[in-house]
Coordinates of C-alpha atoms and ligand atoms in Angstrom, one line a residue:
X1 CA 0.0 0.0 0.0
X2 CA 2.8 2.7 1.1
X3 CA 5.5 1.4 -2.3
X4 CA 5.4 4.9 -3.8
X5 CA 5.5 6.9 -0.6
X6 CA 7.9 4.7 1.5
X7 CA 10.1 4.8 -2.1
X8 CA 9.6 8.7 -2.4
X9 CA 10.5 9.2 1.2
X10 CA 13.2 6.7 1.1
X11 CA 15.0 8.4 -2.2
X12 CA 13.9 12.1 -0.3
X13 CA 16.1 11.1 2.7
X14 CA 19.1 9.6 0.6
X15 CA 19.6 13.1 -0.5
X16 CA 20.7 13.5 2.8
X17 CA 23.1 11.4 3.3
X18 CA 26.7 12.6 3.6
X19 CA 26.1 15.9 3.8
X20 CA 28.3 17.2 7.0
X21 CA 25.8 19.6 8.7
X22 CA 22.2 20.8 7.0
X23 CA 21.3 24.2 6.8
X24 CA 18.0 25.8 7.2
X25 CA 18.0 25.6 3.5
X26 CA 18.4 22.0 3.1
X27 CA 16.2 21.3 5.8
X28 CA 13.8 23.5 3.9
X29 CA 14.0 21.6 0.4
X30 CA 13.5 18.0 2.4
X31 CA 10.7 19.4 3.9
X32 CA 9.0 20.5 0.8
X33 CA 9.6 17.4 -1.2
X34 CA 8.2 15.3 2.1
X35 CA 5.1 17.4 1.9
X36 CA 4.7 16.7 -1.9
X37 CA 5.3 12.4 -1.2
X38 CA 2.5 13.1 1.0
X39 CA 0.1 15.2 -0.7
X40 CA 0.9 12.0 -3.8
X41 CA -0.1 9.8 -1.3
X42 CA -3.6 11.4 -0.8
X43 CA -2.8 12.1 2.9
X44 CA -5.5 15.0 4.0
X45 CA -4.0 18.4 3.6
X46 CA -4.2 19.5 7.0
X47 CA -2.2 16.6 8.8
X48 CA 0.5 17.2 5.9
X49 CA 0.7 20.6 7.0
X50 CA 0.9 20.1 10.6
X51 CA 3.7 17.3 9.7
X52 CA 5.8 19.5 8.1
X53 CA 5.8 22.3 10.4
X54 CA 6.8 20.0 13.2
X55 CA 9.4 18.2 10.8
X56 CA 11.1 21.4 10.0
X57 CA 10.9 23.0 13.7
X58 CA 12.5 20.0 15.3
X59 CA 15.1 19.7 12.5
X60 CA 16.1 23.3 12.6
X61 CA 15.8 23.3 16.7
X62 CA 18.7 22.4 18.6
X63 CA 18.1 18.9 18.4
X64 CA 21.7 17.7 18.7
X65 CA 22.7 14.2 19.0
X66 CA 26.3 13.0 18.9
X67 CA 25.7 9.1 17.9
X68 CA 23.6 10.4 14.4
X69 CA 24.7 12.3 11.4
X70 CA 22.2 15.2 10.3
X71 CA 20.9 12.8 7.8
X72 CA 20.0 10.1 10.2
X73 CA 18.8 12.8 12.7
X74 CA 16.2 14.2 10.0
X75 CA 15.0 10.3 9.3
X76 CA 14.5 9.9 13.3
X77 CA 12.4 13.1 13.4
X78 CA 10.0 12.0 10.2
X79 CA 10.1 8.3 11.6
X80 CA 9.0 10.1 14.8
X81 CA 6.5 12.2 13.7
X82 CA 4.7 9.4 11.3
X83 CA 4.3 7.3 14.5
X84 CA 3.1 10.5 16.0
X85 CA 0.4 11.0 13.4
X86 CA -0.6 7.1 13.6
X87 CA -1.4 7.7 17.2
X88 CA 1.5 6.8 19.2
X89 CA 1.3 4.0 21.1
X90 CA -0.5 0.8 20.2
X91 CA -4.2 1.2 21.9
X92 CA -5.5 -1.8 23.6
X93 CA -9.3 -3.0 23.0
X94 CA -11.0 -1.5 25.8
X95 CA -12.4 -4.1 27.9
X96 CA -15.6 -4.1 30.5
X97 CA -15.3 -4.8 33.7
X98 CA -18.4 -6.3 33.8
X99 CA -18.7 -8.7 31.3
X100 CA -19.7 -8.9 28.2
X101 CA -17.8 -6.6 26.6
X102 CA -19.6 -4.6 23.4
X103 CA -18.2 -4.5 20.6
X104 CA -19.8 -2.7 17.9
X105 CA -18.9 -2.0 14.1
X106 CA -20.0 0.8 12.0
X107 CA -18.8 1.7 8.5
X108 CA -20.0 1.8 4.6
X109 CA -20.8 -1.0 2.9
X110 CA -18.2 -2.7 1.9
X111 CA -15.9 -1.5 4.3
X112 CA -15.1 -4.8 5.3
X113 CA -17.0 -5.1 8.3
X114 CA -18.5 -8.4 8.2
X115 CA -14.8 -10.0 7.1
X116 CA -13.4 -7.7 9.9
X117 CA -16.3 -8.9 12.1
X118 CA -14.7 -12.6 11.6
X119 CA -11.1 -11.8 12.0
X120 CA -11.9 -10.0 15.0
X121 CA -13.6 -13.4 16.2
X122 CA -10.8 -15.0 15.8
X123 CA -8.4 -12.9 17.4
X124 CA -10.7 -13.1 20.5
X125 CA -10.6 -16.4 21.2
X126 CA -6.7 -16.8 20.3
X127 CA -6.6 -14.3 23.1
X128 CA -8.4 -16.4 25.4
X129 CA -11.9 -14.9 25.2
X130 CA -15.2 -16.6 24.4
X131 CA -16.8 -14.2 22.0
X132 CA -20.2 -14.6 20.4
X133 CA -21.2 -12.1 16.9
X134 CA -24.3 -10.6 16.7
X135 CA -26.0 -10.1 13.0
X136 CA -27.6 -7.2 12.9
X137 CA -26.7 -6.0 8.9
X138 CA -30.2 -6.6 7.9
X139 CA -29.8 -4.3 4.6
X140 CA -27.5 -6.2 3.1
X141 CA -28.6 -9.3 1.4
X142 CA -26.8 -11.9 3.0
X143 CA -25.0 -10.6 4.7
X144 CA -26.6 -12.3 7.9
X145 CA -25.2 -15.9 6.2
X146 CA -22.0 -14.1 5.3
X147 CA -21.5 -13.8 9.2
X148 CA -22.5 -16.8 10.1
X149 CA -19.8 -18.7 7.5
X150 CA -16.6 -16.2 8.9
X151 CA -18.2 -17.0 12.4
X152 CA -18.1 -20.9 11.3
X153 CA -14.9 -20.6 10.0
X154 CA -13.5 -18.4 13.5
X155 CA -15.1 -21.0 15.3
X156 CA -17.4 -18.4 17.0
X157 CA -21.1 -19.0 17.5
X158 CA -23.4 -16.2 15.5
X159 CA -26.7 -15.1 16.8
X160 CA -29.4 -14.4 13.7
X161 CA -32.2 -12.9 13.9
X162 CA -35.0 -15.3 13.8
X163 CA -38.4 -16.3 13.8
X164 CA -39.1 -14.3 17.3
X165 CA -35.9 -13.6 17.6
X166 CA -35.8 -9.8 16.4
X167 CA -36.4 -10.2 12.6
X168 CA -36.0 -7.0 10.6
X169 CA -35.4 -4.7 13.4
X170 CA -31.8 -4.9 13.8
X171 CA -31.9 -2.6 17.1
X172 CA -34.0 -5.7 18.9
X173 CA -31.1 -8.3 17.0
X174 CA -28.7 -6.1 19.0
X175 CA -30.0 -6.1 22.5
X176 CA -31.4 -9.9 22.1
X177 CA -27.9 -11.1 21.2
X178 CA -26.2 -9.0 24.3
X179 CA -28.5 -10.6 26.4
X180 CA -27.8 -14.2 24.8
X181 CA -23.8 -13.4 25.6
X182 CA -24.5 -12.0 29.3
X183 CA -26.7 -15.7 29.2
X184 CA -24.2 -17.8 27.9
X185 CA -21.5 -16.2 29.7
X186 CA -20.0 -14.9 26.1
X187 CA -16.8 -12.6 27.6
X188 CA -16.8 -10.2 24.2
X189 CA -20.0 -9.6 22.0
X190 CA -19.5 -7.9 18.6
X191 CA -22.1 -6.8 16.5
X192 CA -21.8 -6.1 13.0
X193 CA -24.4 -3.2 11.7
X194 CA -25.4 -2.1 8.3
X195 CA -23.7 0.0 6.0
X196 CA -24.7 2.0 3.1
X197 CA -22.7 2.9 0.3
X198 CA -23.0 5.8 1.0
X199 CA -23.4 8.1 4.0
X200 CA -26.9 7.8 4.6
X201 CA -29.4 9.2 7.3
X202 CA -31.2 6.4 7.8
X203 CA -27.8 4.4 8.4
X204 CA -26.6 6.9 10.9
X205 CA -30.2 6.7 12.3
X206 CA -30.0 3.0 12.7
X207 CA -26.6 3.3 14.4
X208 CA -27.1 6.0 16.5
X209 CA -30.0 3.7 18.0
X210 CA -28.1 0.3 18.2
X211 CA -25.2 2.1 20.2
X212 CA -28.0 3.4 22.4
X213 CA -29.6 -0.1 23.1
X214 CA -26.9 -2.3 23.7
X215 CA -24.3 1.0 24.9
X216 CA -21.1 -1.0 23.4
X217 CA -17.7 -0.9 25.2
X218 CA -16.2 0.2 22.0
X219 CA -17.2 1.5 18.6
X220 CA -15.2 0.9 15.9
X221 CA -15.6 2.8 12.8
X222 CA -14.3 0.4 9.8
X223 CA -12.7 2.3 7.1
X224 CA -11.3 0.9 3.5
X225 CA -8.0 2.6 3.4
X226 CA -8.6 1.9 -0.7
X227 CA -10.9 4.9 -0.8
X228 CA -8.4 7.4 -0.3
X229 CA -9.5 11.1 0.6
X230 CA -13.1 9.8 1.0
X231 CA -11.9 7.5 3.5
X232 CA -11.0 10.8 5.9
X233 CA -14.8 12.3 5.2
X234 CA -16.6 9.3 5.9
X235 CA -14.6 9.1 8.9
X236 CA -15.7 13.2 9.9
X237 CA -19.7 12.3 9.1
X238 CA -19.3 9.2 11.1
X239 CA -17.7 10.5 14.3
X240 CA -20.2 13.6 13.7
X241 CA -23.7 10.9 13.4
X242 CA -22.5 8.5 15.3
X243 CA -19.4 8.6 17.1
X244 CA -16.7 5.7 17.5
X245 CA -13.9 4.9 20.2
X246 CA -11.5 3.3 17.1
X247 CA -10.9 3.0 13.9
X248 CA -9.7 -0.6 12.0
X249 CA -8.2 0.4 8.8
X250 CA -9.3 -2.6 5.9
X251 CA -7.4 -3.4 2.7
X252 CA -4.5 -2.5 3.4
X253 CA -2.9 -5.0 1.5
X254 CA -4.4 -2.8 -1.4
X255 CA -2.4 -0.8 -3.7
X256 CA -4.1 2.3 -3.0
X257 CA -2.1 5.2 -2.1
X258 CA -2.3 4.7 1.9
X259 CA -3.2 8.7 2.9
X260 CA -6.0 7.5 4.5
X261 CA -4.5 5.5 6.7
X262 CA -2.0 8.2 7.4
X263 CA -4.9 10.8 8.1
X264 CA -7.3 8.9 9.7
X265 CA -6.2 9.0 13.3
X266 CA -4.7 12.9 13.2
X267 CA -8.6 13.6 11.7
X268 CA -10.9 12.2 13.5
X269 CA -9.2 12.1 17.2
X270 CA -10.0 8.5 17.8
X271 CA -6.8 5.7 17.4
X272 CA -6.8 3.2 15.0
X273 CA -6.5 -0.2 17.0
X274 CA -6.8 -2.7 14.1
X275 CA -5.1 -3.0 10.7
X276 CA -6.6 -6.0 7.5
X277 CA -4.8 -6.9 4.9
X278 CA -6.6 -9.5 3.5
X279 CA -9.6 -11.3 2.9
X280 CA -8.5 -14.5 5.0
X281 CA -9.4 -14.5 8.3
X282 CA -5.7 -14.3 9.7
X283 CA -4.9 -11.1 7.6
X284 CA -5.1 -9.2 10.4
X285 CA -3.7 -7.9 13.6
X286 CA -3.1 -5.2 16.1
X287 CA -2.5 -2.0 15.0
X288 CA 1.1 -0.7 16.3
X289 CA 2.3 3.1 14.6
X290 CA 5.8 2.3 15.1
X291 CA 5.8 -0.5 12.9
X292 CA 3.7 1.0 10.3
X293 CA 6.0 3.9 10.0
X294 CA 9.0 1.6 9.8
X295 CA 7.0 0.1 6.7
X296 CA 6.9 3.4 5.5
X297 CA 10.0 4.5 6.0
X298 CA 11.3 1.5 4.3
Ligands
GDP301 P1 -19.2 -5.1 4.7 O1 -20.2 -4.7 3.7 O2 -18.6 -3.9 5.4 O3 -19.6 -6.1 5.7 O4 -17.9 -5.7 3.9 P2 -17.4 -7.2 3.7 O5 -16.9 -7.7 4.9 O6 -18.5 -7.9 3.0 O7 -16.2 -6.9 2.7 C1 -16.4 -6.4 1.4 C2 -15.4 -7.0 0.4 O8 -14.1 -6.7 0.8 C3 -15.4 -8.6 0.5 O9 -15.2 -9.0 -0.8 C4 -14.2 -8.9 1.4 O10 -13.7 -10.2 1.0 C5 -13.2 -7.8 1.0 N1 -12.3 -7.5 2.1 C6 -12.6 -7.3 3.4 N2 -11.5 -7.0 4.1 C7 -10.4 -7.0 3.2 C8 -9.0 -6.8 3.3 O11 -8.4 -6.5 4.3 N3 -8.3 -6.9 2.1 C9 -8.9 -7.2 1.0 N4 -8.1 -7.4 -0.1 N5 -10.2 -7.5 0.8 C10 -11.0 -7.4 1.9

């Protein structure tokens, strides 16, 4: 996903290299050709700006270190800073004290939710947990059996809506399947929601109710890092309608330019705690900044 920026960057910061001391002027020429690699990459024009002005601060401050040459210096500052912009340190899932935990997911269609919805199954009960997924994308056409063959395949039981059971009001799937978990002593519930393809009232409607009945733990807003700038809007109208604790960042096994990835978190506020790269369940992990600038950086 980042090929043309980490190879940009990469060739930016060669120029560097065995240059005895940088003046503001060099400094000043980096800075601009890092801002371009970014704007290429589609990352959102305000976290580009913000980026530079702290690249260019630090590496003009009195920064001094005696082990790194100013070349390696300016590549410590941008490494920095990207892990900055990614959010830092890794962020944990947020679990309840009181079991079950809630997890709910909100994004487009498309986003990757219901895959995402599997992986993150998965992941739970490698970590020890006992989680149960809750079906409440009732727009999509199947996308109820979709869940139910990841949830087969993570080994995780799926609760449908059924006869009785909450059929074709996905607010009723959502608080009938918590209280299945808090029954069958499930430790994690997530809950997979409709998306439109679009930003859609009635989506953000329908959302904005299913976080109020089953008041999840965590909301995590599932964003296609494939859609580039849009990615970053969707994220504004989503935090804006509905509001989310995280972000998982899909596809990024994609060739797509990566901004939004790189934007996301500096946009919207809220840390991305998950990363797919893949449409197999196991294409996914954790989310940790350091080692996603590293990738960048090449
Ligand atoms: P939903 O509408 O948000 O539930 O989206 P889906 O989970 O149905 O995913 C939409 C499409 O994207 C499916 O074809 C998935 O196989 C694919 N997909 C999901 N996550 C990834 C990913 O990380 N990488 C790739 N390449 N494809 C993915």
């Amino acid at each position: 996903m980042f090929n043309t920026l980490s190879d940009r960057l990469t060739s930016v910061l060669q120029n560097l290299r065995g240059k005895g001391r940088l003046s503001d002027a060099d400094i000043d020429a980096t800075a601009r050709e890092i801002r371009v690699a970014l704007l290429e990459a589609d990352v959102a024009l305000p976290v580009v700006r913000a980026f530079i002005a702290k690249v260019k601060e630090r590496a003009k401050g009195a920064e001094v270190s005696q082990a790194l040459n100013p070349a390696q210096q300016v590549v410590k500052i941008v490494n920095e800073e990207l892990v900055a912009i990614l959010g830092g340190e890794t962020r944990r899932l947020n679990l309840a004290k009181n079991p079950p935990t809630v997890v709910m997911l909100a994004g487009l269609q498309g986003a990757g939710k219901t895959t995402l919805a599997g992986k993150l199954a998965r992941w739970l009960r490698a970590q020890g947990h006992t989680p149960l997924l809750v079906a409440c994308d009732l727009q999509r056409p199947n996308a109820v059996t979709q869940l139910q063959v990841v949830g087969e395949r993570a080994g995780v039981p799926v609760f449908a809506p059924e006869p009785g059971n909450g059929v074709g009001d996905p607010v009723a799937v959502a608080r009938l399947g918590v209280a299945e978990a808090r029954r069958a002593q499930h430790d994690v519930v997530v809950v997979d929601t409709a998306g439109r393809l679009g930003v859609d009232e009635e989506m953000m409607r329908q959302a904005v109710d299913i976080r109020a009945a089953v008041q999840p733990d965590e909301v995590l807003f599932v964003v296609d890092a494939m859609i580039g700038q849009d990615a970053v809007n969707t994220a504004t109208a989503f935090r804006d309608g509905v509001g989310f604790t995280g972000v998982v960042l899909t596809k990024l096994d994609g060739d797509a330019r990566g901004g939004a990835a790189l934007s996301v978190r500096e946009v919207t506020g809220q840390p991305i705690l998950f990363a797919s790269n893949g449409e197999k369940l196991e294409d996914f992990d954790v989310f940790h900044p350091d080692r996603m600038a590293s990738r960048i950086l090449g």
